[in-house]
mmCIF file of C-alpha atoms in Angstrom:
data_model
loop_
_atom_site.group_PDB
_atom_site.id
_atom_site.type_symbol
_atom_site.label_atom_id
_atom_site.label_comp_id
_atom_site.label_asym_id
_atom_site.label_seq_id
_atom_site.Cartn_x
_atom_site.Cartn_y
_atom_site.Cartn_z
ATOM 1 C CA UNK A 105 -41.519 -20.671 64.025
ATOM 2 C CA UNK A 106 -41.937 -24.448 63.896
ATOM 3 C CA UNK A 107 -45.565 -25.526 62.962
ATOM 4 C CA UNK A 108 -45.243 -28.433 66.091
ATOM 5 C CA UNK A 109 -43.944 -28.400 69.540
ATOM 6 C CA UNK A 110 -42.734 -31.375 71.117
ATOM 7 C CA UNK A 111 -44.930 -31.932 74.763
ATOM 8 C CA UNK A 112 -44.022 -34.330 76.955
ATOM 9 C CA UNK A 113 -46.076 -37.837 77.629
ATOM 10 C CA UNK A 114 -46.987 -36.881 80.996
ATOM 11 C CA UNK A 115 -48.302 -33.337 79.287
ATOM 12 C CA UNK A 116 -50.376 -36.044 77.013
ATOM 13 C CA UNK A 117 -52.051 -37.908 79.665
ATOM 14 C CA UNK A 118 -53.389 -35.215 81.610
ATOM 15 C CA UNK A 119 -55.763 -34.927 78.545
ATOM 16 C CA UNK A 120 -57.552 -38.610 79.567
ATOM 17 C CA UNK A 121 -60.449 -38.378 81.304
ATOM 18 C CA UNK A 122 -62.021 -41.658 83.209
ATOM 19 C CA UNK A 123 -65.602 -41.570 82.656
ATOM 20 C CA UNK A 124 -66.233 -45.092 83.283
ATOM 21 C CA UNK A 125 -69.253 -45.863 85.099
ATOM 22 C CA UNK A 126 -69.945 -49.144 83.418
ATOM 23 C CA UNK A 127 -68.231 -52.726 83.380
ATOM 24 C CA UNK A 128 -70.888 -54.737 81.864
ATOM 25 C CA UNK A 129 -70.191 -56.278 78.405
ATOM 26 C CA UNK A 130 -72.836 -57.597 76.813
ATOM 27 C CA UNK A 131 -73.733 -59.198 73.385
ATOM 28 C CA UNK A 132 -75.775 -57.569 70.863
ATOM 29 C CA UNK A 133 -78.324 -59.678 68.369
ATOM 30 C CA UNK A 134 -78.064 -57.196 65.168
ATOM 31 C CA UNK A 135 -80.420 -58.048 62.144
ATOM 32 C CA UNK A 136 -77.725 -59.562 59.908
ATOM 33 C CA UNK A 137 -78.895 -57.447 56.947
ATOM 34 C CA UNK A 138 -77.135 -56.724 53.644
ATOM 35 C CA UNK A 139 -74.339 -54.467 53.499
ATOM 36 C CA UNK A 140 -75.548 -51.046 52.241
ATOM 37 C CA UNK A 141 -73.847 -50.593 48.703
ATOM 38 C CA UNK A 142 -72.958 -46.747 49.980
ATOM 39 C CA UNK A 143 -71.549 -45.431 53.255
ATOM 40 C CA UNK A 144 -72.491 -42.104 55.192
ATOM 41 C CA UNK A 145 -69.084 -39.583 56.355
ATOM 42 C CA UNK A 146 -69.731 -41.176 60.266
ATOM 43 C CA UNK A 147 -69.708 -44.540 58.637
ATOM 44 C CA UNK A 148 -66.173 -43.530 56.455
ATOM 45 C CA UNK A 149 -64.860 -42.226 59.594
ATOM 46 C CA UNK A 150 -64.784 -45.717 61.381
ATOM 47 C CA UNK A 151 -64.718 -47.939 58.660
ATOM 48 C CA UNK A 152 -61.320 -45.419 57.040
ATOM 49 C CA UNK A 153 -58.593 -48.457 57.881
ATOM 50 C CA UNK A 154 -60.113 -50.867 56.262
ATOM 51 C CA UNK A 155 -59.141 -48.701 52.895
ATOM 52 C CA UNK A 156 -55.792 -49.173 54.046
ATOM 53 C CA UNK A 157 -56.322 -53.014 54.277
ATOM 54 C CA UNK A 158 -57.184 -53.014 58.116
ATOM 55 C CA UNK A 159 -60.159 -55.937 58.526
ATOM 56 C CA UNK A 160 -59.604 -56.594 62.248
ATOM 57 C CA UNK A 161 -60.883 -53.696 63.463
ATOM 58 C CA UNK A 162 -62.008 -53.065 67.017
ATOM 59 C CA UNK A 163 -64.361 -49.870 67.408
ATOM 60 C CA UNK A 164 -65.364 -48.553 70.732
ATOM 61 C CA UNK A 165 -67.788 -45.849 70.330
ATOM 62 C CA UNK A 166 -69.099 -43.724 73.984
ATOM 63 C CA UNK A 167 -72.945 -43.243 73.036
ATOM 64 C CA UNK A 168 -74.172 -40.591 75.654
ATOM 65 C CA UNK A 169 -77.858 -40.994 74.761
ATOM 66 C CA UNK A 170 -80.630 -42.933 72.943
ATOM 67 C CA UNK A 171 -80.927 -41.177 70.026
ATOM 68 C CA UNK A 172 -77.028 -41.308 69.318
ATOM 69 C CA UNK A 173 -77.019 -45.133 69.907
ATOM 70 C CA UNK A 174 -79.400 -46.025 67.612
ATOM 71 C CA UNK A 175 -78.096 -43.741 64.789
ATOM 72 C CA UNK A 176 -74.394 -45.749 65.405
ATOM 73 C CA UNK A 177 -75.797 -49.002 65.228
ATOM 74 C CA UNK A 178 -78.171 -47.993 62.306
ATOM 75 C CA UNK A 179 -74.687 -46.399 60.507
ATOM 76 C CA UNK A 180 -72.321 -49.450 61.732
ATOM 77 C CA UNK A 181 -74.064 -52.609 62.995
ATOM 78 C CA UNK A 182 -74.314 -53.823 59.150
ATOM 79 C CA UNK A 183 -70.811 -53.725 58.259
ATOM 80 C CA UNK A 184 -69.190 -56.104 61.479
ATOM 81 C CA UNK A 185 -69.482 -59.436 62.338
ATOM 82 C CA UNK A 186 -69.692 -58.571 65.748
ATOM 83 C CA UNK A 187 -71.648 -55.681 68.574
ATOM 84 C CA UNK A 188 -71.368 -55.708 71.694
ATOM 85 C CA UNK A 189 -72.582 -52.926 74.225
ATOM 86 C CA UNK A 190 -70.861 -52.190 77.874
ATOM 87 C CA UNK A 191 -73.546 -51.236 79.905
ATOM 88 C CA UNK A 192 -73.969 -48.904 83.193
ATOM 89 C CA UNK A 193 -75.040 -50.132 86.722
ATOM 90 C CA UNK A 194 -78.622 -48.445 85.575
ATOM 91 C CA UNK A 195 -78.521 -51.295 82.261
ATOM 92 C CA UNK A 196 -78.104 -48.391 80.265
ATOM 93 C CA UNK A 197 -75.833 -48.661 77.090
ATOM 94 C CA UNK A 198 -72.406 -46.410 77.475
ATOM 95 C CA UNK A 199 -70.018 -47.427 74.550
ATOM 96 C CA UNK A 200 -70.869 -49.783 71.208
ATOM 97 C CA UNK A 201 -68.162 -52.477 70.460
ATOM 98 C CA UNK A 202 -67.566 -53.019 66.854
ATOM 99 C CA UNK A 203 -65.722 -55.834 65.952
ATOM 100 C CA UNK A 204 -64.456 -57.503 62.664
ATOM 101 C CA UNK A 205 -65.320 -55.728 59.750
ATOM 102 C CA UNK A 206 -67.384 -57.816 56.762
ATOM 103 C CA UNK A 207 -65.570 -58.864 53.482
ATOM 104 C CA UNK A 208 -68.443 -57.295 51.486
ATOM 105 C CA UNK A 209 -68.144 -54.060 53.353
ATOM 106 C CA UNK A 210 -64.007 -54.028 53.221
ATOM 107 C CA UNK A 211 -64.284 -54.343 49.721
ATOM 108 C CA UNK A 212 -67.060 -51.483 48.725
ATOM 109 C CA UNK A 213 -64.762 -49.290 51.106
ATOM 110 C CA UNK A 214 -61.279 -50.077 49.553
ATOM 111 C CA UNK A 215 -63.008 -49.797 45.976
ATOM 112 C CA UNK A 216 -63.998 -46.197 47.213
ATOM 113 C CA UNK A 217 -60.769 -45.969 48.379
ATOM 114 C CA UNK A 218 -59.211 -46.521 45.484
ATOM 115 C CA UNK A 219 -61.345 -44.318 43.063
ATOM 116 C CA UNK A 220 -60.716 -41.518 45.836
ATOM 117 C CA UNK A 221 -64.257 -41.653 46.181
ATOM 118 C CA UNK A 222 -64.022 -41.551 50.228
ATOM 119 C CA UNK A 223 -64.737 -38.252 52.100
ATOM 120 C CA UNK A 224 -61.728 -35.480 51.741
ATOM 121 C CA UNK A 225 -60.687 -35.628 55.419
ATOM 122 C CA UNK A 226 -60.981 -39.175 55.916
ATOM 123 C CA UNK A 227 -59.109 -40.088 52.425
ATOM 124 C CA UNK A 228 -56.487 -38.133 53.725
ATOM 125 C CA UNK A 229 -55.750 -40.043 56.933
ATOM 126 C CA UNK A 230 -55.438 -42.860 55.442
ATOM 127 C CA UNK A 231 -52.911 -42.736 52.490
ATOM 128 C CA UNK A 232 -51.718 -46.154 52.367
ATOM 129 C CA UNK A 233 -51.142 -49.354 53.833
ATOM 130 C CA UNK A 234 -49.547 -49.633 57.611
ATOM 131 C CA UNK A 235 -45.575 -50.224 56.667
ATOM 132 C CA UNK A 236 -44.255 -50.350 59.780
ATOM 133 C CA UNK A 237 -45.961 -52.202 63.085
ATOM 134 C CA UNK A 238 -46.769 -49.883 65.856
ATOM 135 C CA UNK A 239 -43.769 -49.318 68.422
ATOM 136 C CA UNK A 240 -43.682 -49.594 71.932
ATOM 137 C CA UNK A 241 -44.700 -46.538 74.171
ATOM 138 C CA UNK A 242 -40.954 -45.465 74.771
ATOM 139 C CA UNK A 243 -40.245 -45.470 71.053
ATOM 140 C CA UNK A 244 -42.500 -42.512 70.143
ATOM 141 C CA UNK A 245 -42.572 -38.894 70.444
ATOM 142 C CA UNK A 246 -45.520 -36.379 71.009
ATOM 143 C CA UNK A 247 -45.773 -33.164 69.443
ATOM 144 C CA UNK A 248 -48.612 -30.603 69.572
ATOM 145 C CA UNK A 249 -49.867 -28.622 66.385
ATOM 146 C CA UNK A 250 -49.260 -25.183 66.239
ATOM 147 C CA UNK A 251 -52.355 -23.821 64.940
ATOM 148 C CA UNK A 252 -50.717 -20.247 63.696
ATOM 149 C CA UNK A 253 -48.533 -22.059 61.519
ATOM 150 C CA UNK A 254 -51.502 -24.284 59.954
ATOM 151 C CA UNK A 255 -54.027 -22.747 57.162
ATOM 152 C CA UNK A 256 -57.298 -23.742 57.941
ATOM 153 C CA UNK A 257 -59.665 -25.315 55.513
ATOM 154 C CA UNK A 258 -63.614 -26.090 55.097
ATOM 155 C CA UNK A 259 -65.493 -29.055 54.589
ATOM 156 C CA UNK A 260 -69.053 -28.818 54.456
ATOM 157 C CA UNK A 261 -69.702 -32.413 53.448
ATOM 158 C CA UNK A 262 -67.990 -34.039 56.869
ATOM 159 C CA UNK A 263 -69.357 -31.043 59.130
ATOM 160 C CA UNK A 264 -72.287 -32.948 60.236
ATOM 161 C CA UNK A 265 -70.507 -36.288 60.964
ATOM 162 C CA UNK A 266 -67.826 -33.705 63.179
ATOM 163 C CA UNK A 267 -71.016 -32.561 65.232
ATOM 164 C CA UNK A 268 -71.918 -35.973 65.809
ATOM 165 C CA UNK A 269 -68.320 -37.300 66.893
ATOM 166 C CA UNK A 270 -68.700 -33.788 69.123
ATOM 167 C CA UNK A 271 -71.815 -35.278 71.000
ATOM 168 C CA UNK A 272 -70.122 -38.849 70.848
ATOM 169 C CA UNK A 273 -67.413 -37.687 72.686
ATOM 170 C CA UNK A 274 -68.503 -35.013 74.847
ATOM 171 C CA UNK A 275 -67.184 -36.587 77.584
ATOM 172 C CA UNK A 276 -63.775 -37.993 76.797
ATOM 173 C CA UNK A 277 -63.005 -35.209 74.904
ATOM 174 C CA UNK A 278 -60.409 -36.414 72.638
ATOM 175 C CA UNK A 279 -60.746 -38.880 69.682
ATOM 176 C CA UNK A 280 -57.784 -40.989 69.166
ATOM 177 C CA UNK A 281 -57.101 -41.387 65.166
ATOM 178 C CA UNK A 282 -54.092 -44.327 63.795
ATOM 179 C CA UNK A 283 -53.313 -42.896 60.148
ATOM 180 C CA UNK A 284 -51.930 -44.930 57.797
ATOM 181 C CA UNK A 285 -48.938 -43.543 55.335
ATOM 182 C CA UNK A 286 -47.907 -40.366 57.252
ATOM 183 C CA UNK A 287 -44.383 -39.086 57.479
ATOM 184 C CA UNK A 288 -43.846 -36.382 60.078
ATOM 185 C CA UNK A 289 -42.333 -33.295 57.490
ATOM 186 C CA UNK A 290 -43.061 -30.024 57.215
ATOM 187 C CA UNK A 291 -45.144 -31.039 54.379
ATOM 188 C CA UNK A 292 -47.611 -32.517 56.917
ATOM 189 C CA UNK A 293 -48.962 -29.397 57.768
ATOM 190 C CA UNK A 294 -50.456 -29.179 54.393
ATOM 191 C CA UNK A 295 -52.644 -32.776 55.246
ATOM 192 C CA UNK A 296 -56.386 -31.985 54.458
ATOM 193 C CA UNK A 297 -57.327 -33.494 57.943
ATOM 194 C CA UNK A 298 -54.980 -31.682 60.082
ATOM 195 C CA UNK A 299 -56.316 -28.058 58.062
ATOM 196 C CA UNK A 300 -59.569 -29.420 58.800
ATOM 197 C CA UNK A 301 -59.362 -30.439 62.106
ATOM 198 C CA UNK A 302 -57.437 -27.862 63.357
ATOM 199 C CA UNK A 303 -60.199 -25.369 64.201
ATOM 200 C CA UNK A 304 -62.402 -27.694 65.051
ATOM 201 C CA UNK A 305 -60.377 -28.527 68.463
ATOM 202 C CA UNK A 306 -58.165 -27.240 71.350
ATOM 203 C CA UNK A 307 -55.097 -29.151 70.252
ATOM 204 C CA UNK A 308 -53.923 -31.545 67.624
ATOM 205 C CA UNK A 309 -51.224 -34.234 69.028
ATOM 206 C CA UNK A 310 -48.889 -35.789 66.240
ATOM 207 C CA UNK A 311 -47.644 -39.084 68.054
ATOM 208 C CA UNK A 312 -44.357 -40.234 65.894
ATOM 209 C CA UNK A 313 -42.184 -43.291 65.817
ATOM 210 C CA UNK A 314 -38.611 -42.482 66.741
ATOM 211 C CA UNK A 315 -37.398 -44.979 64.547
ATOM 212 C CA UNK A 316 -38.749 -44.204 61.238
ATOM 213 C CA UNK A 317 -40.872 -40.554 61.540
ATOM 214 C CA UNK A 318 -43.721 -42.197 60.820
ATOM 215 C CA UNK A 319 -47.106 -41.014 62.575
ATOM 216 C CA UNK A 320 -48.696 -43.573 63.997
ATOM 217 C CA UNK A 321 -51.241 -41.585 66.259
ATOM 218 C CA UNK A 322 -53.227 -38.131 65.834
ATOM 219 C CA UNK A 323 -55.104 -37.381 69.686
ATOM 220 C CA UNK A 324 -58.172 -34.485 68.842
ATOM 221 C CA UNK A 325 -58.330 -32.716 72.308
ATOM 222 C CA UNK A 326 -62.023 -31.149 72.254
ATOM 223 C CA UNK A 327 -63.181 -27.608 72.876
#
């Protein structure tokens, strides 16, 4: 039995979920304070790419009450350059825009990276620098994780950051994740993440460049 199944993109897309209430983008003023010499799992999680030499990073991030907007922007707001907020018709804030990660922060995370000081899971997804550019949509293929072929793993350390992405994205239900360095082979199934992740959600979908097996998107669909 093969550990993936190949789905169809139409399959895929029946997994998105408009919850868009909200157009307004606004601006945020954020304390420009000094770049915290150490960085939480949720902060890892977002900042990962930049390990793999990623500084132009755009992070949207759905924040479904008070108390989780202010823990993101506590976590976040001093590593970017940028936050923004998009807004509902009530003024009330629905997603956090992260944009352009700091030099200061790139390099603590990339040292980390390097030392394989980062989090198991997240270290994991991103093994090395992007090699190939993503391809178009019709150049890819989607394949869904067959959890009976996948052992399972634990880690305690990230499974309070996973219960916050849980209430992050309670809504969408599905976390879109760009790993850098994976080749889709059987020897995938043995990725920390994917062991990790796999019974922490309803599916797991691989999304794989035609040309050159490389992953180049992991969709979490949520319980």
């Amino acid at each position: 039995m093969s550990w993936t199944v190949e789905i169809d993109k139409e399959t895929l897309m029946k997994n998105v979920i408009n919850t868009s209430d909200s157009r307004d983008l606004v601006d945020l003023a954020i304390n420009q304070n000094e770049v915290p010499e150490s960085f939480s799992p949720f902060c890892q999680f977002f900042l990962g790419p930049t390990a793999a030499g990623i500084l132009n990073l755009y992070t949207s991030i759905p924040v479904p009450d008070e108390e989780i907007c202010q823990y993101v922007l506590t976590e976040l707001a001093p590593h970017y350059e940028k936050v923004q907020a998009i807004k509902s018709k009530q003024g009330e804030i629905r997603t956090l825009i992260f944009r352009q990660v700091k030099p200061d922060s790139a390099q603590l995370m990339q040292l980390l990276f390097k030392n394989s000081n980062l989090e198991p899971t997240i270290l994991d997804l991103y093994l090395d620098n992007p090699a190939y550019p993503d391809p178009p949509t019709e150049g890819s293929l989607c394949y869904k994780v067959n959890p009976e072929m996948i052992k399972p793993i634990n880690c305690p350390s990230f499974d309070s950051t996973w219960d916050l992405l849980l209430r992050c994205y309670a809504r969408e239900r599905k976390i879109c994740l760009t790993p850098y360095g994976w080749t889709y082979t059987d020897k995938l199934r043995e990725s920390i993440a994917i062991r990790y992740f796999i019974k922490k959600c309803d599916d797991i979908i691989l999304i794989k460049n035609k040309k050159n097996n490389q992953i180049i998107g992991i969709d979490l669909i949520l319980n």
